[in-house]
Amino acid sequence: MTSDFEKRRFEFGKQLRTLLGREQFKDFAARLGWNASKVSKIATGKQTPSDADLAAWLRAVNAPRSLVAKLTVELTDLQLEQVEWRAELRAGHRARQEDLSRSEARAELIRAVDIMCVPGLLRTADYARAIFATQADLLEVPSGDLDDAVRARLRRQQVLYSGQRVEILFAQASLANPVCSADQMRVQVDRVLSLIGLPNVRLGIIPLWRTLPNLLPHGFWVIDDVVLVETVTAEHRITDPEQVAVYNRLTDRLWDSAAEDDAARAVLAETSAHWGLG
């Protein structure tokens, strides 16, 4: 019996197969430097492509930006479902455990500011996994739940498409000091590029060497009237209205130093070229 997940993966592979036109799997694989069986498995829905696989596939067929954005979102959903499906299989096909609680009231405004890493709402699975793995190593804690952590992180990205107001501002330095391989960073840059211009999402990058209005000692999130500050070993929740106002004021000022839209695309292109990714 075919599961819902397998049906969705088949339909996803069918979309990728259509993009090949009349090109044979072996010819397309040769262009990508892949084994022909890998192309066949992805195209027929027997294998879930990685973020890097999808990016390479879409570049090879010169897919339009709108389609890249659409398929990237679909792959994220598919990856989430695959993790849950595997968990269900391990449990002997028992009913899935209750999904993560969604009872938390949705925020009207989310503002993310970061200086040394790509904010979670923009991360690919590989980038998120690298962050979690290095943090677990530093804190000397078990890393056996990395898949669950990545799943939880990616699930949060749904707010980008839910109509909520989201502002994401991060420094170019987060891409200049990568936490994963060059190929994975290229996919991460592509991911950010695909999200520029999303409705209800304001995305900005603070370029290197740009004068800042105020010193930014750490990243933070402002979710309505609450500020979350993550340090090396803990997360702090700030609810004092005067302090929250300061963080909002700092965020407003930082936006004055940010590159947006085409200027942000130029910053990403510069970063890619510097690391030999473009």
PDB file of C-alpha atoms in Angstrom:
ATOM      1  CA  MET A   1       0.000   0.000   0.000  1.00  0.00           C
ATOM      2  CA  THR A   2       1.387   3.384  -1.027  1.00  0.00           C
ATOM      3  CA  SER A   3       1.554   5.984   1.747  1.00  0.00           C
ATOM      4  CA  ASP A   4       0.479   9.601   1.331  1.00  0.00           C
ATOM      5  CA  PHE A   5       4.128  10.573   1.638  1.00  0.00           C
ATOM      6  CA  GLU A   6       5.146   8.284  -1.210  1.00  0.00           C
ATOM      7  CA  LYS A   7       2.342   9.676  -3.380  1.00  0.00           C
ATOM      8  CA  ARG A   8       3.530  13.230  -2.714  1.00  0.00           C
ATOM      9  CA  ARG A   9       7.121  12.313  -3.464  1.00  0.00           C
ATOM     10  CA  PHE A  10       6.016  10.701  -6.743  1.00  0.00           C
ATOM     11  CA  GLU A  11       4.179  13.888  -7.756  1.00  0.00           C
ATOM     12  CA  PHE A  12       7.198  15.993  -6.817  1.00  0.00           C
ATOM     13  CA  GLY A  13       9.465  13.777  -8.929  1.00  0.00           C
ATOM     14  CA  LYS A  14       6.981  14.033 -11.793  1.00  0.00           C
ATOM     15  CA  GLN A  15       7.340  17.818 -11.776  1.00  0.00           C
ATOM     16  CA  LEU A  16      11.119  17.525 -11.986  1.00  0.00           C
ATOM     17  CA  ARG A  17      10.852  14.884 -14.724  1.00  0.00           C
ATOM     18  CA  THR A  18       8.644  17.187 -16.804  1.00  0.00           C
ATOM     19  CA  LEU A  19      11.344  19.868 -16.730  1.00  0.00           C
ATOM     20  CA  LEU A  20      13.697  17.551 -18.613  1.00  0.00           C
ATOM     21  CA  GLY A  21      11.513  17.528 -21.691  1.00  0.00           C
ATOM     22  CA  ARG A  22      12.815  14.804 -24.018  1.00  0.00           C
ATOM     23  CA  GLU A  23      16.265  14.649 -22.452  1.00  0.00           C
ATOM     24  CA  GLN A  24      17.193  11.171 -21.300  1.00  0.00           C
ATOM     25  CA  PHE A  25      18.025  10.501 -17.653  1.00  0.00           C
ATOM     26  CA  LYS A  26      21.549   9.352 -18.531  1.00  0.00           C
ATOM     27  CA  ASP A  27      22.250  12.504 -20.551  1.00  0.00           C
ATOM     28  CA  PHE A  28      20.939  14.766 -17.823  1.00  0.00           C
ATOM     29  CA  ALA A  29      22.938  12.851 -15.212  1.00  0.00           C
ATOM     30  CA  ALA A  30      26.082  13.315 -17.291  1.00  0.00           C
ATOM     31  CA  ARG A  31      25.510  17.069 -17.371  1.00  0.00           C
ATOM     32  CA  LEU A  32      25.195  17.138 -13.581  1.00  0.00           C
ATOM     33  CA  GLY A  33      28.020  14.690 -12.959  1.00  0.00           C
ATOM     34  CA  TRP A  34      25.605  12.287 -11.237  1.00  0.00           C
ATOM     35  CA  ASN A  35      24.925   8.589 -11.546  1.00  0.00           C
ATOM     36  CA  ALA A  36      22.024   7.961 -13.923  1.00  0.00           C
ATOM     37  CA  SER A  37      20.250   5.863 -11.285  1.00  0.00           C
ATOM     38  CA  LYS A  38      20.110   8.905  -8.968  1.00  0.00           C
ATOM     39  CA  VAL A  39      18.316  10.977 -11.598  1.00  0.00           C
ATOM     40  CA  SER A  40      15.954   8.078 -12.279  1.00  0.00           C
ATOM     41  CA  LYS A  41      15.110   7.572  -8.606  1.00  0.00           C
ATOM     42  CA  ILE A  42      14.409  11.275  -8.027  1.00  0.00           C
ATOM     43  CA  ALA A  43      12.381  11.627 -11.225  1.00  0.00           C
ATOM     44  CA  THR A  44      10.247   8.577 -10.461  1.00  0.00           C
ATOM     45  CA  GLY A  45       9.644   9.469  -6.832  1.00  0.00           C
ATOM     46  CA  LYS A  46      11.757   6.726  -5.292  1.00  0.00           C
ATOM     47  CA  GLN A  47      14.266   9.123  -3.680  1.00  0.00           C
ATOM     48  CA  THR A  48      13.804  12.481  -1.985  1.00  0.00           C
ATOM     49  CA  PRO A  49      16.288  15.008  -3.371  1.00  0.00           C
ATOM     50  CA  SER A  50      18.416  17.045  -0.993  1.00  0.00           C
ATOM     51  CA  ASP A  51      18.357  20.849  -1.070  1.00  0.00           C
ATOM     52  CA  ALA A  52      21.580  20.736  -3.090  1.00  0.00           C
ATOM     53  CA  ASP A  53      20.108  18.178  -5.518  1.00  0.00           C
ATOM     54  CA  LEU A  54      17.070  20.341  -6.195  1.00  0.00           C
ATOM     55  CA  ALA A  55      19.155  23.489  -6.659  1.00  0.00           C
ATOM     56  CA  ALA A  56      21.469  21.731  -9.142  1.00  0.00           C
ATOM     57  CA  TRP A  57      18.522  20.237 -11.047  1.00  0.00           C
ATOM     58  CA  LEU A  58      16.729  23.576 -11.383  1.00  0.00           C
ATOM     59  CA  ARG A  59      19.882  25.412 -12.438  1.00  0.00           C
ATOM     60  CA  ALA A  60      20.545  22.804 -15.114  1.00  0.00           C
ATOM     61  CA  VAL A  61      17.104  23.324 -16.676  1.00  0.00           C
ATOM     62  CA  ASN A  62      17.201  27.131 -16.236  1.00  0.00           C
ATOM     63  CA  ALA A  63      14.030  27.076 -14.167  1.00  0.00           C
ATOM     64  CA  PRO A  64      12.434  30.509 -13.615  1.00  0.00           C
ATOM     65  CA  ARG A  65      12.809  32.073 -10.185  1.00  0.00           C
ATOM     66  CA  SER A  66       9.100  31.680  -9.412  1.00  0.00           C
ATOM     67  CA  LEU A  67       9.311  27.924 -10.012  1.00  0.00           C
ATOM     68  CA  VAL A  68      12.495  27.661  -7.927  1.00  0.00           C
ATOM     69  CA  ALA A  69      10.703  29.316  -5.011  1.00  0.00           C
ATOM     70  CA  LYS A  70       7.638  27.072  -5.412  1.00  0.00           C
ATOM     71  CA  LEU A  71       9.567  23.796  -5.610  1.00  0.00           C
ATOM     72  CA  THR A  72      11.888  24.797  -2.750  1.00  0.00           C
ATOM     73  CA  VAL A  73       8.882  25.242  -0.475  1.00  0.00           C
ATOM     74  CA  GLU A  74       7.390  21.930  -1.644  1.00  0.00           C
ATOM     75  CA  LEU A  75      10.669  20.122  -0.974  1.00  0.00           C
ATOM     76  CA  THR A  76      10.805  21.529   2.561  1.00  0.00           C
ATOM     77  CA  ASP A  77       7.298  20.201   3.198  1.00  0.00           C
ATOM     78  CA  LEU A  78       8.257  16.851   1.688  1.00  0.00           C
ATOM     79  CA  GLN A  79      11.365  16.594   3.866  1.00  0.00           C
ATOM     80  CA  LEU A  80       9.302  17.325   6.972  1.00  0.00           C
ATOM     81  CA  GLU A  81       6.785  14.677   6.017  1.00  0.00           C
ATOM     82  CA  GLN A  82       9.550  12.177   5.316  1.00  0.00           C
ATOM     83  CA  VAL A  83      10.982  12.577   8.810  1.00  0.00           C
ATOM     84  CA  GLU A  84       7.525  11.962  10.290  1.00  0.00           C
ATOM     85  CA  TRP A  85       6.960   9.029   7.952  1.00  0.00           C
ATOM     86  CA  ARG A  86      10.228   7.403   9.001  1.00  0.00           C
ATOM     87  CA  ALA A  87       9.283   7.901  12.651  1.00  0.00           C
ATOM     88  CA  GLU A  88       5.976   6.194  11.952  1.00  0.00           C
ATOM     89  CA  LEU A  89       7.738   3.267  10.289  1.00  0.00           C
ATOM     90  CA  ARG A  90      10.091   2.885  13.233  1.00  0.00           C
ATOM     91  CA  ALA A  91       7.052   2.743  15.503  1.00  0.00           C
ATOM     92  CA  GLY A  92       5.607  -0.132  13.473  1.00  0.00           C
ATOM     93  CA  HIS A  93       3.158   1.962  11.453  1.00  0.00           C
ATOM     94  CA  ARG A  94       1.377   3.101  14.557  1.00  0.00           C
ATOM     95  CA  ALA A  95      -0.572   6.304  14.380  1.00  0.00           C
ATOM     96  CA  ARG A  96       1.723   9.273  14.329  1.00  0.00           C
ATOM     97  CA  GLN A  97       2.385  10.911  17.608  1.00  0.00           C
ATOM     98  CA  GLU A  98       0.677  14.204  18.140  1.00  0.00           C
ATOM     99  CA  ASP A  99       2.224  16.971  16.077  1.00  0.00           C
ATOM    100  CA  LEU A 100       4.075  19.742  17.809  1.00  0.00           C
ATOM    101  CA  SER A 101       1.602  21.935  19.617  1.00  0.00           C
ATOM    102  CA  ARG A 102       0.220  24.726  17.451  1.00  0.00           C
ATOM    103  CA  SER A 103      -1.842  26.257  20.213  1.00  0.00           C
ATOM    104  CA  GLU A 104       0.542  29.216  20.510  1.00  0.00           C
ATOM    105  CA  ALA A 105      -1.202  32.288  19.230  1.00  0.00           C
ATOM    106  CA  ARG A 106       0.253  33.517  15.981  1.00  0.00           C
ATOM    107  CA  ALA A 107       2.182  36.724  16.198  1.00  0.00           C
ATOM    108  CA  GLU A 108       1.192  39.758  14.183  1.00  0.00           C
ATOM    109  CA  LEU A 109       4.802  40.805  13.663  1.00  0.00           C
ATOM    110  CA  ILE A 110       8.046  38.835  13.770  1.00  0.00           C
ATOM    111  CA  ARG A 111      11.396  40.648  13.539  1.00  0.00           C
ATOM    112  CA  ALA A 112      14.622  38.653  13.333  1.00  0.00           C
ATOM    113  CA  VAL A 113      18.081  40.235  13.518  1.00  0.00           C
ATOM    114  CA  ASP A 114      21.324  38.256  13.338  1.00  0.00           C
ATOM    115  CA  ILE A 115      24.995  38.968  12.760  1.00  0.00           C
ATOM    116  CA  MET A 116      26.892  35.659  12.639  1.00  0.00           C
ATOM    117  CA  CYS A 117      24.428  33.167  11.203  1.00  0.00           C
ATOM    118  CA  VAL A 118      21.563  33.030   8.741  1.00  0.00           C
ATOM    119  CA  PRO A 119      18.306  33.385  10.713  1.00  0.00           C
ATOM    120  CA  GLY A 120      16.371  30.178  11.220  1.00  0.00           C
ATOM    121  CA  LEU A 121      13.481  31.156   8.957  1.00  0.00           C
ATOM    122  CA  LEU A 122      15.875  31.262   5.994  1.00  0.00           C
ATOM    123  CA  ARG A 123      17.967  28.163   6.662  1.00  0.00           C
ATOM    124  CA  THR A 124      18.214  25.095   4.487  1.00  0.00           C
ATOM    125  CA  ALA A 125      18.136  21.699   6.156  1.00  0.00           C
ATOM    126  CA  ASP A 126      21.897  21.221   5.689  1.00  0.00           C
ATOM    127  CA  TYR A 127      22.728  24.629   7.153  1.00  0.00           C
ATOM    128  CA  ALA A 128      20.392  24.095  10.108  1.00  0.00           C
ATOM    129  CA  ARG A 129      21.852  20.646  10.747  1.00  0.00           C
ATOM    130  CA  ALA A 130      25.400  22.070  10.763  1.00  0.00           C
ATOM    131  CA  ILE A 131      24.406  24.734  13.294  1.00  0.00           C
ATOM    132  CA  PHE A 132      22.779  22.208  15.621  1.00  0.00           C
ATOM    133  CA  ALA A 133      25.674  19.756  15.307  1.00  0.00           C
ATOM    134  CA  THR A 134      28.382  22.294  16.118  1.00  0.00           C
ATOM    135  CA  GLN A 135      26.361  23.649  19.036  1.00  0.00           C
ATOM    136  CA  ALA A 136      25.804  20.160  20.445  1.00  0.00           C
ATOM    137  CA  ASP A 137      29.522  19.494  20.178  1.00  0.00           C
ATOM    138  CA  LEU A 138      30.396  22.747  21.950  1.00  0.00           C
ATOM    139  CA  LEU A 139      27.962  22.143  24.800  1.00  0.00           C
ATOM    140  CA  GLU A 140      28.865  18.442  24.969  1.00  0.00           C
ATOM    141  CA  VAL A 141      25.255  17.325  24.800  1.00  0.00           C
ATOM    142  CA  PRO A 142      23.744  14.364  22.903  1.00  0.00           C
ATOM    143  CA  SER A 143      23.211  14.987  19.194  1.00  0.00           C
ATOM    144  CA  GLY A 144      20.957  12.034  18.476  1.00  0.00           C
ATOM    145  CA  ASP A 145      17.902  14.228  17.912  1.00  0.00           C
ATOM    146  CA  LEU A 146      19.376  16.300  15.082  1.00  0.00           C
ATOM    147  CA  ASP A 147      16.675  15.222  12.629  1.00  0.00           C
ATOM    148  CA  ASP A 148      13.975  16.246  15.091  1.00  0.00           C
ATOM    149  CA  ALA A 149      15.691  19.570  15.681  1.00  0.00           C
ATOM    150  CA  VAL A 150      15.977  20.236  11.956  1.00  0.00           C
ATOM    151  CA  ARG A 151      12.349  19.283  11.451  1.00  0.00           C
ATOM    152  CA  ALA A 152      11.219  21.681  14.172  1.00  0.00           C
ATOM    153  CA  ARG A 153      13.363  24.446  12.701  1.00  0.00           C
ATOM    154  CA  LEU A 154      12.056  23.970   9.165  1.00  0.00           C
ATOM    155  CA  ARG A 155       8.465  23.812  10.373  1.00  0.00           C
ATOM    156  CA  ARG A 156       8.810  27.352  11.686  1.00  0.00           C
ATOM    157  CA  GLN A 157       9.443  28.540   8.130  1.00  0.00           C
ATOM    158  CA  GLN A 158       5.764  28.160   7.329  1.00  0.00           C
ATOM    159  CA  VAL A 159       5.219  31.617   8.823  1.00  0.00           C
ATOM    160  CA  LEU A 160       6.886  33.040   5.687  1.00  0.00           C
ATOM    161  CA  TYR A 161       3.856  31.977   3.676  1.00  0.00           C
ATOM    162  CA  SER A 162       1.053  32.409   6.180  1.00  0.00           C
ATOM    163  CA  GLY A 163       0.408  36.109   5.689  1.00  0.00           C
ATOM    164  CA  GLN A 164       2.037  37.251   8.906  1.00  0.00           C
ATOM    165  CA  ARG A 165       4.319  40.283   8.815  1.00  0.00           C
ATOM    166  CA  VAL A 166       7.905  39.066   8.971  1.00  0.00           C
ATOM    167  CA  GLU A 167      11.088  41.150   8.922  1.00  0.00           C
ATOM    168  CA  ILE A 168      14.418  39.345   8.599  1.00  0.00           C
ATOM    169  CA  LEU A 169      17.670  41.261   8.822  1.00  0.00           C
ATOM    170  CA  PHE A 170      21.099  39.663   8.942  1.00  0.00           C
ATOM    171  CA  ALA A 171      24.713  40.537   8.306  1.00  0.00           C
ATOM    172  CA  GLN A 172      26.690  39.532   5.233  1.00  0.00           C
ATOM    173  CA  ALA A 173      29.303  38.261   7.686  1.00  0.00           C
ATOM    174  CA  SER A 174      27.055  35.264   8.363  1.00  0.00           C
ATOM    175  CA  LEU A 175      27.676  34.149   4.787  1.00  0.00           C
ATOM    176  CA  ALA A 176      31.326  35.204   4.738  1.00  0.00           C
ATOM    177  CA  ASN A 177      32.051  32.789   7.599  1.00  0.00           C
ATOM    178  CA  PRO A 178      30.263  29.587   6.515  1.00  0.00           C
ATOM    179  CA  VAL A 179      29.446  26.784   8.933  1.00  0.00           C
ATOM    180  CA  CYS A 180      29.134  24.059   6.304  1.00  0.00           C
ATOM    181  CA  SER A 181      30.630  23.025   2.960  1.00  0.00           C
ATOM    182  CA  ALA A 182      30.967  25.330  -0.032  1.00  0.00           C
ATOM    183  CA  ASP A 183      28.295  23.411  -1.963  1.00  0.00           C
ATOM    184  CA  GLN A 184      25.897  23.644   0.977  1.00  0.00           C
ATOM    185  CA  MET A 185      26.609  27.369   1.324  1.00  0.00           C
ATOM    186  CA  ARG A 186      25.815  27.874  -2.366  1.00  0.00           C
ATOM    187  CA  VAL A 187      22.435  26.246  -1.794  1.00  0.00           C
ATOM    188  CA  GLN A 188      21.932  28.435   1.290  1.00  0.00           C
ATOM    189  CA  VAL A 189      22.646  31.553  -0.769  1.00  0.00           C
ATOM    190  CA  ASP A 190      20.196  30.325  -3.426  1.00  0.00           C
ATOM    191  CA  ARG A 191      17.610  29.782  -0.702  1.00  0.00           C
ATOM    192  CA  VAL A 192      17.944  33.371   0.505  1.00  0.00           C
ATOM    193  CA  LEU A 193      17.759  34.641  -3.079  1.00  0.00           C
ATOM    194  CA  SER A 194      14.531  32.734  -3.688  1.00  0.00           C
ATOM    195  CA  LEU A 195      12.872  34.391  -0.681  1.00  0.00           C
ATOM    196  CA  ILE A 196      13.605  38.005  -1.636  1.00  0.00           C
ATOM    197  CA  GLY A 197      10.353  39.609  -2.657  1.00  0.00           C
ATOM    198  CA  LEU A 198       7.992  37.263  -0.836  1.00  0.00           C
ATOM    199  CA  PRO A 199       4.728  38.984   0.080  1.00  0.00           C
ATOM    200  CA  ASN A 200       4.556  40.050   3.740  1.00  0.00           C
ATOM    201  CA  VAL A 201       8.286  39.383   4.169  1.00  0.00           C
ATOM    202  CA  ARG A 202      10.885  42.125   4.368  1.00  0.00           C
ATOM    203  CA  LEU A 203      14.392  40.765   3.905  1.00  0.00           C
ATOM    204  CA  GLY A 204      17.576  42.792   4.319  1.00  0.00           C
ATOM    205  CA  ILE A 205      21.314  42.187   4.483  1.00  0.00           C
ATOM    206  CA  ILE A 206      23.840  44.416   6.250  1.00  0.00           C
ATOM    207  CA  PRO A 207      26.875  44.492   3.918  1.00  0.00           C
ATOM    208  CA  LEU A 208      30.427  44.113   5.152  1.00  0.00           C
ATOM    209  CA  TRP A 209      32.175  47.396   5.962  1.00  0.00           C
ATOM    210  CA  ARG A 210      28.830  49.210   6.288  1.00  0.00           C
ATOM    211  CA  THR A 211      28.712  51.824   9.057  1.00  0.00           C
ATOM    212  CA  LEU A 212      26.219  50.845  11.739  1.00  0.00           C
ATOM    213  CA  PRO A 213      24.108  53.343  13.680  1.00  0.00           C
ATOM    214  CA  ASN A 214      24.662  51.378  16.893  1.00  0.00           C
ATOM    215  CA  LEU A 215      26.821  48.468  17.963  1.00  0.00           C
ATOM    216  CA  LEU A 216      25.103  45.097  17.548  1.00  0.00           C
ATOM    217  CA  PRO A 217      26.547  42.780  20.226  1.00  0.00           C
ATOM    218  CA  HIS A 218      24.246  39.826  19.475  1.00  0.00           C
ATOM    219  CA  GLY A 219      21.329  38.686  17.415  1.00  0.00           C
ATOM    220  CA  PHE A 220      17.744  38.694  18.675  1.00  0.00           C
ATOM    221  CA  TRP A 221      14.114  38.135  17.778  1.00  0.00           C
ATOM    222  CA  VAL A 222      11.178  40.419  18.502  1.00  0.00           C
ATOM    223  CA  ILE A 223       7.871  38.559  18.451  1.00  0.00           C
ATOM    224  CA  ASP A 224       5.148  41.119  19.032  1.00  0.00           C
ATOM    225  CA  ASP A 225       5.926  42.384  22.570  1.00  0.00           C
ATOM    226  CA  VAL A 226       8.545  39.800  23.505  1.00  0.00           C
ATOM    227  CA  VAL A 227      12.275  39.795  22.763  1.00  0.00           C
ATOM    228  CA  LEU A 228      14.241  36.539  22.612  1.00  0.00           C
ATOM    229  CA  VAL A 229      18.023  36.725  22.949  1.00  0.00           C
ATOM    230  CA  GLU A 230      20.043  33.555  22.447  1.00  0.00           C
ATOM    231  CA  THR A 231      23.475  33.391  24.053  1.00  0.00           C
ATOM    232  CA  VAL A 232      26.017  30.568  23.804  1.00  0.00           C
ATOM    233  CA  THR A 233      24.430  28.636  26.652  1.00  0.00           C
ATOM    234  CA  ALA A 234      20.898  29.934  27.100  1.00  0.00           C
ATOM    235  CA  GLU A 235      17.961  31.894  25.722  1.00  0.00           C
ATOM    236  CA  HIS A 236      16.649  34.977  27.509  1.00  0.00           C
ATOM    237  CA  ARG A 237      13.067  36.214  27.279  1.00  0.00           C
ATOM    238  CA  ILE A 238      12.572  39.969  27.692  1.00  0.00           C
ATOM    239  CA  THR A 239       9.084  41.337  28.268  1.00  0.00           C
ATOM    240  CA  ASP A 240       9.795  44.670  29.954  1.00  0.00           C
ATOM    241  CA  PRO A 241       8.141  47.250  27.631  1.00  0.00           C
ATOM    242  CA  GLU A 242      10.994  49.750  27.904  1.00  0.00           C
ATOM    243  CA  GLN A 243      13.596  47.145  26.965  1.00  0.00           C
ATOM    244  CA  VAL A 244      11.448  45.791  24.139  1.00  0.00           C
ATOM    245  CA  ALA A 245      11.139  49.339  22.830  1.00  0.00           C
ATOM    246  CA  VAL A 246      14.936  49.659  22.776  1.00  0.00           C
ATOM    247  CA  TYR A 247      15.265  46.492  20.680  1.00  0.00           C
ATOM    248  CA  ASN A 248      12.625  47.753  18.263  1.00  0.00           C
ATOM    249  CA  ARG A 249      14.384  51.104  18.037  1.00  0.00           C
ATOM    250  CA  LEU A 250      17.706  49.369  17.337  1.00  0.00           C
ATOM    251  CA  THR A 251      16.064  47.225  14.663  1.00  0.00           C
ATOM    252  CA  ASP A 252      14.583  50.284  12.962  1.00  0.00           C
ATOM    253  CA  ARG A 253      17.988  51.946  12.872  1.00  0.00           C
ATOM    254  CA  LEU A 254      19.730  48.857  11.535  1.00  0.00           C
ATOM    255  CA  TRP A 255      17.307  48.697   8.641  1.00  0.00           C
ATOM    256  CA  ASP A 256      18.695  52.066   7.522  1.00  0.00           C
ATOM    257  CA  SER A 257      22.029  50.293   6.916  1.00  0.00           C
ATOM    258  CA  ALA A 258      20.540  47.293   5.139  1.00  0.00           C
ATOM    259  CA  ALA A 259      20.534  46.307   1.487  1.00  0.00           C
ATOM    260  CA  GLU A 260      17.133  45.204   0.218  1.00  0.00           C
ATOM    261  CA  ASP A 261      15.674  43.837  -3.031  1.00  0.00           C
ATOM    262  CA  ASP A 262      18.167  44.225  -5.933  1.00  0.00           C
ATOM    263  CA  ALA A 263      20.813  45.628  -3.581  1.00  0.00           C
ATOM    264  CA  ALA A 264      20.475  42.505  -1.413  1.00  0.00           C
ATOM    265  CA  ARG A 265      20.778  40.317  -4.504  1.00  0.00           C
ATOM    266  CA  ALA A 266      24.000  42.123  -5.360  1.00  0.00           C
ATOM    267  CA  VAL A 267      25.390  41.444  -1.881  1.00  0.00           C
ATOM    268  CA  LEU A 268      24.570  37.754  -2.269  1.00  0.00           C
ATOM    269  CA  ALA A 269      26.226  37.649  -5.693  1.00  0.00           C
ATOM    270  CA  GLU A 270      29.339  39.280  -4.238  1.00  0.00           C
ATOM    271  CA  THR A 271      29.452  36.748  -1.421  1.00  0.00           C
ATOM    272  CA  SER A 272      29.049  33.835  -3.815  1.00  0.00           C
ATOM    273  CA  ALA A 273      31.847  35.107  -6.028  1.00  0.00           C
ATOM    274  CA  HIS A 274      34.183  35.604  -3.058  1.00  0.00           C
ATOM    275  CA  TRP A 275      33.825  31.977  -2.008  1.00  0.00           C
ATOM    276  CA  GLY A 276      33.959  30.677  -5.556  1.00  0.00           C
ATOM    277  CA  LEU A 277      30.337  29.669  -5.455  1.00  0.00           C
ATOM    278  CA  GLY A 278      29.009  31.725  -8.316  1.00  0.00           C
TER     279      GLY A 278
END
